[in-house]
Coordinates of C-alpha atoms in Angstrom, one line a residue:
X26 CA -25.9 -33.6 -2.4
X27 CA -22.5 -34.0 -3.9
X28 CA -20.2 -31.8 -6.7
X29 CA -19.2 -33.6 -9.6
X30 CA -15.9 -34.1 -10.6
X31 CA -16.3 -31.2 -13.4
X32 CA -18.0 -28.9 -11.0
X33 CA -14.9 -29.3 -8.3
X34 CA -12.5 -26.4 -8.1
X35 CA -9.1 -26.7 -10.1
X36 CA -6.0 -27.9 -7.6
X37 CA -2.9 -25.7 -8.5
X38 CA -1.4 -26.0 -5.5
X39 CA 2.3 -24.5 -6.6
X40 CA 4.7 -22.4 -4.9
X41 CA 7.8 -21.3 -6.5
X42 CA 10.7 -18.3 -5.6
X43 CA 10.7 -15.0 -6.7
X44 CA 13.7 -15.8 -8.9
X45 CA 11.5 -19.0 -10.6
X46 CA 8.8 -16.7 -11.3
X47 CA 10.3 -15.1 -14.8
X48 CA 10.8 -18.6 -16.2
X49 CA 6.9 -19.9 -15.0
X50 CA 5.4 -16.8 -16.3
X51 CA 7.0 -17.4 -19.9
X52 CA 5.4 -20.6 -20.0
X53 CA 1.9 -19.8 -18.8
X54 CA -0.3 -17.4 -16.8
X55 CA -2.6 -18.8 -13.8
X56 CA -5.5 -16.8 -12.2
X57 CA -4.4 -16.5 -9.1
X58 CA -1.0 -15.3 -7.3
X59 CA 0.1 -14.7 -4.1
X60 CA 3.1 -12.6 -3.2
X61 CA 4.9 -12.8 -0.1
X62 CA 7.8 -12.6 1.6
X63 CA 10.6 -10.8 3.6
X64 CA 12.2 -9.3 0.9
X65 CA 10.5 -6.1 0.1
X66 CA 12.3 -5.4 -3.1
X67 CA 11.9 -9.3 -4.7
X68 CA 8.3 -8.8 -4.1
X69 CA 7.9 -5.6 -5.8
X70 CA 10.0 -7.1 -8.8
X71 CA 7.5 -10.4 -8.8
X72 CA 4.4 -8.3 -8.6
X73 CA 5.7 -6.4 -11.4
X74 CA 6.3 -8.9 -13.9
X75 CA 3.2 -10.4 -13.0
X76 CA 1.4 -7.5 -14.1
X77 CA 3.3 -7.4 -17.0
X78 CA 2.8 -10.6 -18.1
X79 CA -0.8 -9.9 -17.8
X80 CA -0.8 -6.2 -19.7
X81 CA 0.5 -8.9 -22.7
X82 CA -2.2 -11.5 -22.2
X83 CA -5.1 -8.8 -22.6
X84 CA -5.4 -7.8 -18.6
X85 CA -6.1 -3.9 -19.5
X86 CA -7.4 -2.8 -16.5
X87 CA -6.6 -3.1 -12.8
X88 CA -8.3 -3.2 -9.1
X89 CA -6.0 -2.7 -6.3
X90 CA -8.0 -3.1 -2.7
X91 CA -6.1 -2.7 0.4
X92 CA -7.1 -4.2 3.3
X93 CA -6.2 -1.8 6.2
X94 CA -7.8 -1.2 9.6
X95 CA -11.0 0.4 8.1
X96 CA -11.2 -2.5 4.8
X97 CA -14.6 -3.8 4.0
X98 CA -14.3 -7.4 3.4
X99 CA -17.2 -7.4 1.3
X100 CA -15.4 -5.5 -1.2
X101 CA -13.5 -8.4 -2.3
X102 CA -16.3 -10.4 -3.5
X103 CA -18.1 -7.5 -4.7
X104 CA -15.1 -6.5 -6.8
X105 CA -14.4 -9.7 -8.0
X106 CA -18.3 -10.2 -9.4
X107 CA -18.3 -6.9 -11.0
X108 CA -18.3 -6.8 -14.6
X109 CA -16.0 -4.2 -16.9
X110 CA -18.0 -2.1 -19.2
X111 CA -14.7 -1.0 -20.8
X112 CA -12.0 -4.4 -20.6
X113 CA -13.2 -7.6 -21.3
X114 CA -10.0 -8.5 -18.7
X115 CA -8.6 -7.5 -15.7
X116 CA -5.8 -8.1 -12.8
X117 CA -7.6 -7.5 -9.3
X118 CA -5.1 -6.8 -6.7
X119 CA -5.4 -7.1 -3.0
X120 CA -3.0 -5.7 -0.8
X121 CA -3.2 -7.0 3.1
X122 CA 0.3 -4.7 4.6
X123 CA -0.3 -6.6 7.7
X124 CA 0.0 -9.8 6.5
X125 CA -2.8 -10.8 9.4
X126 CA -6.3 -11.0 7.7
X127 CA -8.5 -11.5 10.7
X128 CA -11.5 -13.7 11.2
X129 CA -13.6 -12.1 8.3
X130 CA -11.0 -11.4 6.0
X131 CA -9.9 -15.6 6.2
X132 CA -13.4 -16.2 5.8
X133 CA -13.5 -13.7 2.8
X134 CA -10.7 -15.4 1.6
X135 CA -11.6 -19.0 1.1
X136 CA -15.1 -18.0 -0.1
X137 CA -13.1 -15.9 -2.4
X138 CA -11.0 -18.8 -3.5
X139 CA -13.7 -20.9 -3.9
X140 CA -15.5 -19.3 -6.8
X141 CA -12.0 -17.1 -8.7
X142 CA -14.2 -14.4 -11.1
X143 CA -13.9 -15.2 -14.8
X144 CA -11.4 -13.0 -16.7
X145 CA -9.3 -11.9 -14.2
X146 CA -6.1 -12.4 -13.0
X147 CA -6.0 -11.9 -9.1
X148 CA -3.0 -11.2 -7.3
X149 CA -2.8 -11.1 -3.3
X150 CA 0.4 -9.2 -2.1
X151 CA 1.5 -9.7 1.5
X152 CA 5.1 -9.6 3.8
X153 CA 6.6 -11.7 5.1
X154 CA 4.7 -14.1 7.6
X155 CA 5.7 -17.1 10.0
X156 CA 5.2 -20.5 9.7
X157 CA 1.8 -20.6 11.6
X158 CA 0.5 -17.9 9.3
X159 CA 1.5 -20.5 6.5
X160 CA -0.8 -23.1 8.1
X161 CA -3.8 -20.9 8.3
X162 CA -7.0 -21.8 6.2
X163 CA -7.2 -18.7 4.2
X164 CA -3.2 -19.1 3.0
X165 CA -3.8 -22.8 2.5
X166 CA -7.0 -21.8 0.6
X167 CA -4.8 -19.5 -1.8
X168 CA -2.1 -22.2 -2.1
X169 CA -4.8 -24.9 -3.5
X170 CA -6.2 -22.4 -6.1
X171 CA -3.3 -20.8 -7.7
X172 CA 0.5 -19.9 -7.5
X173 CA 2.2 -18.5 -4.4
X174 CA 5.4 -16.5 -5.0
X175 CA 8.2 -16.5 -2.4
X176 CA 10.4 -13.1 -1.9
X177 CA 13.2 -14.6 0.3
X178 CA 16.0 -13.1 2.0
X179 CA 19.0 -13.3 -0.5
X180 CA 21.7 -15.0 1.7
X181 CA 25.2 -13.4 1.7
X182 CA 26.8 -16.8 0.0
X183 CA 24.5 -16.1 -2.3
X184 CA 25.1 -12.7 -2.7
X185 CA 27.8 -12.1 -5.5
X186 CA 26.0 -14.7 -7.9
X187 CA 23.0 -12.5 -7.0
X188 CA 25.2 -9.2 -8.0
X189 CA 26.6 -10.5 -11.2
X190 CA 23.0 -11.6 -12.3
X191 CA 22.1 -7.9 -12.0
X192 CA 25.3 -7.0 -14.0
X193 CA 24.7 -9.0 -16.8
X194 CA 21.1 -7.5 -17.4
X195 CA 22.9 -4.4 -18.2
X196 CA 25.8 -5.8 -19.7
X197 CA 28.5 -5.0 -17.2
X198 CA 30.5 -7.9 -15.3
X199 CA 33.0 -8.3 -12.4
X200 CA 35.4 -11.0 -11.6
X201 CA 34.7 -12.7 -8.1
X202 CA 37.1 -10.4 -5.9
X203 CA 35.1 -7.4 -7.3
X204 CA 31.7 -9.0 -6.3
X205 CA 32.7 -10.2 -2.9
X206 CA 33.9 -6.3 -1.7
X207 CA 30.1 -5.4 -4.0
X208 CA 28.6 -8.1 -1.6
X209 CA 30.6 -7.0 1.8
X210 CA 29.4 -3.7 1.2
X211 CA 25.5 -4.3 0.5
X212 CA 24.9 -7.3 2.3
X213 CA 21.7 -7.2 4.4
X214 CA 20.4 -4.5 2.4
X215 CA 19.1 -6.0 -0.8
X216 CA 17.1 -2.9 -2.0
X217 CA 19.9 -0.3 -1.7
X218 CA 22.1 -3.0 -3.1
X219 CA 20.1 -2.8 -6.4
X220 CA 20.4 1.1 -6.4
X221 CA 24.0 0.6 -6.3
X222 CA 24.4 -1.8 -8.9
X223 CA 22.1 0.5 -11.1
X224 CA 24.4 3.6 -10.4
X225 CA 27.2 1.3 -11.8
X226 CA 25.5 1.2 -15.1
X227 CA 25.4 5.2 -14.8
X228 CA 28.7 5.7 -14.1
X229 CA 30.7 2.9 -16.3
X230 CA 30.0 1.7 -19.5
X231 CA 29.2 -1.7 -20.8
X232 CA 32.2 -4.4 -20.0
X233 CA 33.9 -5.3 -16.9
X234 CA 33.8 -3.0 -13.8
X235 CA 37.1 -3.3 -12.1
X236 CA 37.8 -3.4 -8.8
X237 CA 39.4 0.2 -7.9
X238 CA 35.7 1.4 -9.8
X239 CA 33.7 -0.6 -7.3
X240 CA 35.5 0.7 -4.7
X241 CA 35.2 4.4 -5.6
X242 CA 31.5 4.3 -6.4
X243 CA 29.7 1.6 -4.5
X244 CA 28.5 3.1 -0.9
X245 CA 29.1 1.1 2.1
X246 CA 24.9 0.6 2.9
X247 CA 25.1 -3.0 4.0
X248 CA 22.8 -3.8 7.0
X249 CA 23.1 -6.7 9.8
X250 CA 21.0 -8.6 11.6
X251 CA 22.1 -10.0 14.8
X252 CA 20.4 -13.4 13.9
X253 CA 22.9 -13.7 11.3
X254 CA 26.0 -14.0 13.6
X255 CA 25.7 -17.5 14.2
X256 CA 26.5 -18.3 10.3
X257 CA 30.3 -15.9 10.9
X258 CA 30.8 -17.9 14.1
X259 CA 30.2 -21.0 12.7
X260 CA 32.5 -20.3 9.6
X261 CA 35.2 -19.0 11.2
X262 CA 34.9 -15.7 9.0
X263 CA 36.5 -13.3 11.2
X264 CA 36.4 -10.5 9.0
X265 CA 32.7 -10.5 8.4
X266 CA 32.1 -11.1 12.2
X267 CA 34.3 -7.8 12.9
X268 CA 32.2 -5.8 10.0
X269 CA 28.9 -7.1 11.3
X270 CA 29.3 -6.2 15.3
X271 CA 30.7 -2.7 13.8
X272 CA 27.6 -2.3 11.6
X273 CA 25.1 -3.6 14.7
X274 CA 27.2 -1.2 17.2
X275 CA 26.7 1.5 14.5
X276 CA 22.8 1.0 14.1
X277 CA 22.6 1.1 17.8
X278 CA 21.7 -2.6 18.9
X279 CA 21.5 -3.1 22.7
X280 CA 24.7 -5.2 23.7
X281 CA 22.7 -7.7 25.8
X282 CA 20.8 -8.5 22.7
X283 CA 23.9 -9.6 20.8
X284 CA 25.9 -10.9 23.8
X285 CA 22.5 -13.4 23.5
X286 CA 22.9 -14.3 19.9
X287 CA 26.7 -15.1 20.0
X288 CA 25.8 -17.1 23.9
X289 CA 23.1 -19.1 22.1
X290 CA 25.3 -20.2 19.0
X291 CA 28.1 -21.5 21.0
X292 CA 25.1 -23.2 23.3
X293 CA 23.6 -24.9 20.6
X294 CA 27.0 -26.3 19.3
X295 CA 27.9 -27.5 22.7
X296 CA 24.1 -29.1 22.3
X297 CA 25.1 -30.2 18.6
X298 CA 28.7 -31.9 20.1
X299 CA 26.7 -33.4 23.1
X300 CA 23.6 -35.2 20.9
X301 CA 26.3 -36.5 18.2
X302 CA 28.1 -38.2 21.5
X303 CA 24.7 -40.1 22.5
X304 CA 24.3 -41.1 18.9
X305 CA 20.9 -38.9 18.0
X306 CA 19.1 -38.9 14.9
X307 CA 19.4 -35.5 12.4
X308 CA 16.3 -34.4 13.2
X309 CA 15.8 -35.3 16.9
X310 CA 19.5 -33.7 16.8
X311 CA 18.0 -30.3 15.8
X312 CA 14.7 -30.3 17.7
X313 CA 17.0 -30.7 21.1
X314 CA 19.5 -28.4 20.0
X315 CA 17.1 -25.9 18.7
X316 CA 19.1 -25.4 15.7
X317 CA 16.0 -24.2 12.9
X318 CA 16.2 -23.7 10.0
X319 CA 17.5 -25.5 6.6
X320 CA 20.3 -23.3 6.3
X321 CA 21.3 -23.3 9.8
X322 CA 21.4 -26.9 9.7
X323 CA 23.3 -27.2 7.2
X324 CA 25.8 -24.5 8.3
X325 CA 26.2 -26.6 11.8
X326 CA 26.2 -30.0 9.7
X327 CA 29.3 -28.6 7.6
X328 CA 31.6 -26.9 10.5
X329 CA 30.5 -28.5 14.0
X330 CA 33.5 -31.2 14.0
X331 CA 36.0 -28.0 13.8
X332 CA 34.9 -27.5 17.4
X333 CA 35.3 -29.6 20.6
X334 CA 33.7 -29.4 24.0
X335 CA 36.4 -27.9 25.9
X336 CA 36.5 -24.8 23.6
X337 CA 32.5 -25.1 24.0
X338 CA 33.1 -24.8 27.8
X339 CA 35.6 -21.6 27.6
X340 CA 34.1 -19.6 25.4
X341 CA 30.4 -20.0 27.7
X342 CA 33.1 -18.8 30.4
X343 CA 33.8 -15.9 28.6
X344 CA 30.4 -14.9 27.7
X345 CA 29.5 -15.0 31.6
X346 CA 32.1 -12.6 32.0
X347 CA 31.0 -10.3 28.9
X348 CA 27.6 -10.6 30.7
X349 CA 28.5 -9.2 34.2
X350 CA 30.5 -6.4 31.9
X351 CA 27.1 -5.8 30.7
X352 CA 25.2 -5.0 33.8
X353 CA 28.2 -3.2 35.2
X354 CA 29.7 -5.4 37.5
X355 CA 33.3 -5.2 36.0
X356 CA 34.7 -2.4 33.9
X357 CA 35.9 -2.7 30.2
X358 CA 34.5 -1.9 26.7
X359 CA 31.7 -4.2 26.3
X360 CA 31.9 -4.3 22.3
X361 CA 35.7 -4.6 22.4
X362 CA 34.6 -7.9 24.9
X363 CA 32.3 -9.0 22.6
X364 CA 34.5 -8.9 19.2
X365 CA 36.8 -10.9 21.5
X366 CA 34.6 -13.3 22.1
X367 CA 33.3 -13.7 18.8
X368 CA 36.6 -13.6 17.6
X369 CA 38.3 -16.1 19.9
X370 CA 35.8 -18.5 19.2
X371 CA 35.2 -18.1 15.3
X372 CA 39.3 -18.9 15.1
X373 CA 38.6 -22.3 17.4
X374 CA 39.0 -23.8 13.8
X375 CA 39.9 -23.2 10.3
X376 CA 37.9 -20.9 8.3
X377 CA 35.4 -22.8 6.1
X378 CA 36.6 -23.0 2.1
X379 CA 34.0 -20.4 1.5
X380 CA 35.0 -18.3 4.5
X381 CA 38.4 -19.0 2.9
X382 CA 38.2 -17.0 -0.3
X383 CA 39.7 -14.4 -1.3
X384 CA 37.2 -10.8 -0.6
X385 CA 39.6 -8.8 -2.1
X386 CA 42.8 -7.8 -3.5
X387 CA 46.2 -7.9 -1.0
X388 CA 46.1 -4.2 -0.3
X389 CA 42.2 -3.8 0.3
X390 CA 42.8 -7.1 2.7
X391 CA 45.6 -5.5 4.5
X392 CA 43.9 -1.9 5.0
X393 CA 40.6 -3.7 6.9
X394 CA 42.3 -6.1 8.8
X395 CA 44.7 -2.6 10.7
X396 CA 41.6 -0.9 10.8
X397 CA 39.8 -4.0 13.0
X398 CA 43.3 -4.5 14.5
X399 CA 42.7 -8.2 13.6
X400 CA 46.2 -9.5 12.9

């Protein structure tokens, strides 16, 4: 017994950003999306418009399911086959918080994808989930049959294009020193970064919002993740490696954690400087250096050659003596050791152009680099 060609399911098989997702949706509308992703706030925005674009198209009424410890997967495909008395349309939405649908709910899933109910729009809303999650069945099974939606991180090069985007929806603008201190302030932190740029609107009319206004009203929220110190070190941006030990110091990291971080950096350039050497491929290069990532590729692609082995070597010294700081063996301020660190081996080279560019005006620059005691 075989399908026929018209009886086969529909291949959609797309997946696009959150920021691509305004531009798709004005051309068409597809029956099934699923959002995900690490950004909490991009994938609130995409599931909005989503469901706005859908209220237009006729989709009056709404079904959210969410799928938490004591979800009945049965209720998907029950909900799905039942029939409005009232809409002749409808968005179903299914919520899974966990990301992590089990054995019955991939099962669900498929069958689910399988057979999409007529007249309705079905959207699938999930965090952020790793790679292996992304090979599963059930998230293969709801690439094939419709659209999934990407929230990622926004990445703090990207961050001041990001900020004037938001400007110019409310007719407000800022030259590029103005964004960068925005961006310095908010970066890691993309949801309070959107409450700040909307308090600009409150405070300030229309037009340009100068640089002495940013600095009175936006709040210093930004938020760092230790994984992120490898793209400072790499730059040479000494200035945002200060802010971002502060900030970790300040949120209470554990010291060994981001003693690690920087250690492993400098290890993978050393790996980076050694494969180069023995004439390796790109991607063999990466696999043995364990440099992952597209971004983090290319970050090491663009700045490795500013670094040689030798400075490789001392700086791995150093770290082995930050280390036995850490568990006591010698006295000293272990975050004062590890801004050292960081520091001494971000200035191995010049800055990158984009570590380069100017954050803010001369007397802004000045104030930050006494309080850090950098120069």
């Amino acid at each position: 017994m075989f399908l026929c060609a018209l009886c086969a399911p529909v291949v959609i098989n797309m997946r696009i950003s959150s920021e691509q997702l305004q531009q798709h949706l004005a051309k068409e509308l597809k029956p099934l999306y699923t959002v995900f992703g690490d950004e909490t706030l991009l994938g609130l925005e995409a599931s909005d418009r989503i469901r706005t674009r859908a209220r237009a198209d006729g989709y009056t009424e709404r079904d959210v399911l969410t799928a938490d410890s004591g979800f009945k997967w049965n209720e998907l495909a029950f909900t799905g086959n039942s029939q409005s008395l009232f809409a002749a349309r409808r968005v179903l939405e299914l919520r899974v918080p966990t990301g992590k649908p089990g054995v019955e709910g991939s099962e669900a899933l498929q069958s689910y994808c399988e057979g999409l109910p007529p007249d309705t729009l079905t959207l699938i809303v999930l965090p952020g989930i790793d790679w292996r999650a992304q090979k599963a069945g059930w998230f293969e099974a709801l690439e094939r049959a419709g659209v999934t939606v990407e929230a990622k991180p926004v990445a703090r090069k990207a961050l001041p294009d990001w900020i004037a985007g938001r400007l110019r929806a409310q007719n407000q603008e800022a030259d590029a020193e103005t964004l960068e201190f925005i961006a310095d302030r908010v970066e890691g932190n993309l949801l309070a970064a959107h409450q700040e740029v909307q308090k600009l609107a409150l405070l300030f009319p229309v037009g340009r919002i100068h640089f002495e206004q940013a600095r009175e009203a936006v709040l210093d929220v930004a938020r760092y993740n230790v994984f992120n110190l490898g793209e400072a070190l790499l730059e040479g941006d000494v200035l945002r490696l200060s802010r971002m030990l502060d900030g970790l110091r300040g949120e209470g990291v554990a010291p060994p954690l981001v003693l690690w971080a920087i250690a492993e950096e400098i290890r993978a350039i050393g790996r980076v400087l050694d494969g180069m050497a023995s004439g390796k491929s790109p991607p063999q290069l990466w696999r043995d250096a364990k440099v992952w990532g597209n971004t983090h590729q290319s970050l090491m692609q663009q700045n490795h050659r500013r670094y040689t082995r030798e400075q490789v070597e001392a700086a791995i010294a150093h770290a082995a003596k930050v280390d036995r700081l850490v568990k006591g063996l010698i006295r000293g301020d272990v975050w004062d050791e590890l801004l050292q660190l960081g520091l001494r081996f971000a200035r191995s080279a010049p800055a990158s152009p984009a570590a380069k560019q100017v954050r803010m005006p001369a007397a802004a620059r000045a104030a930050e680099r006494n309080q850090h005691g950098l120069f």
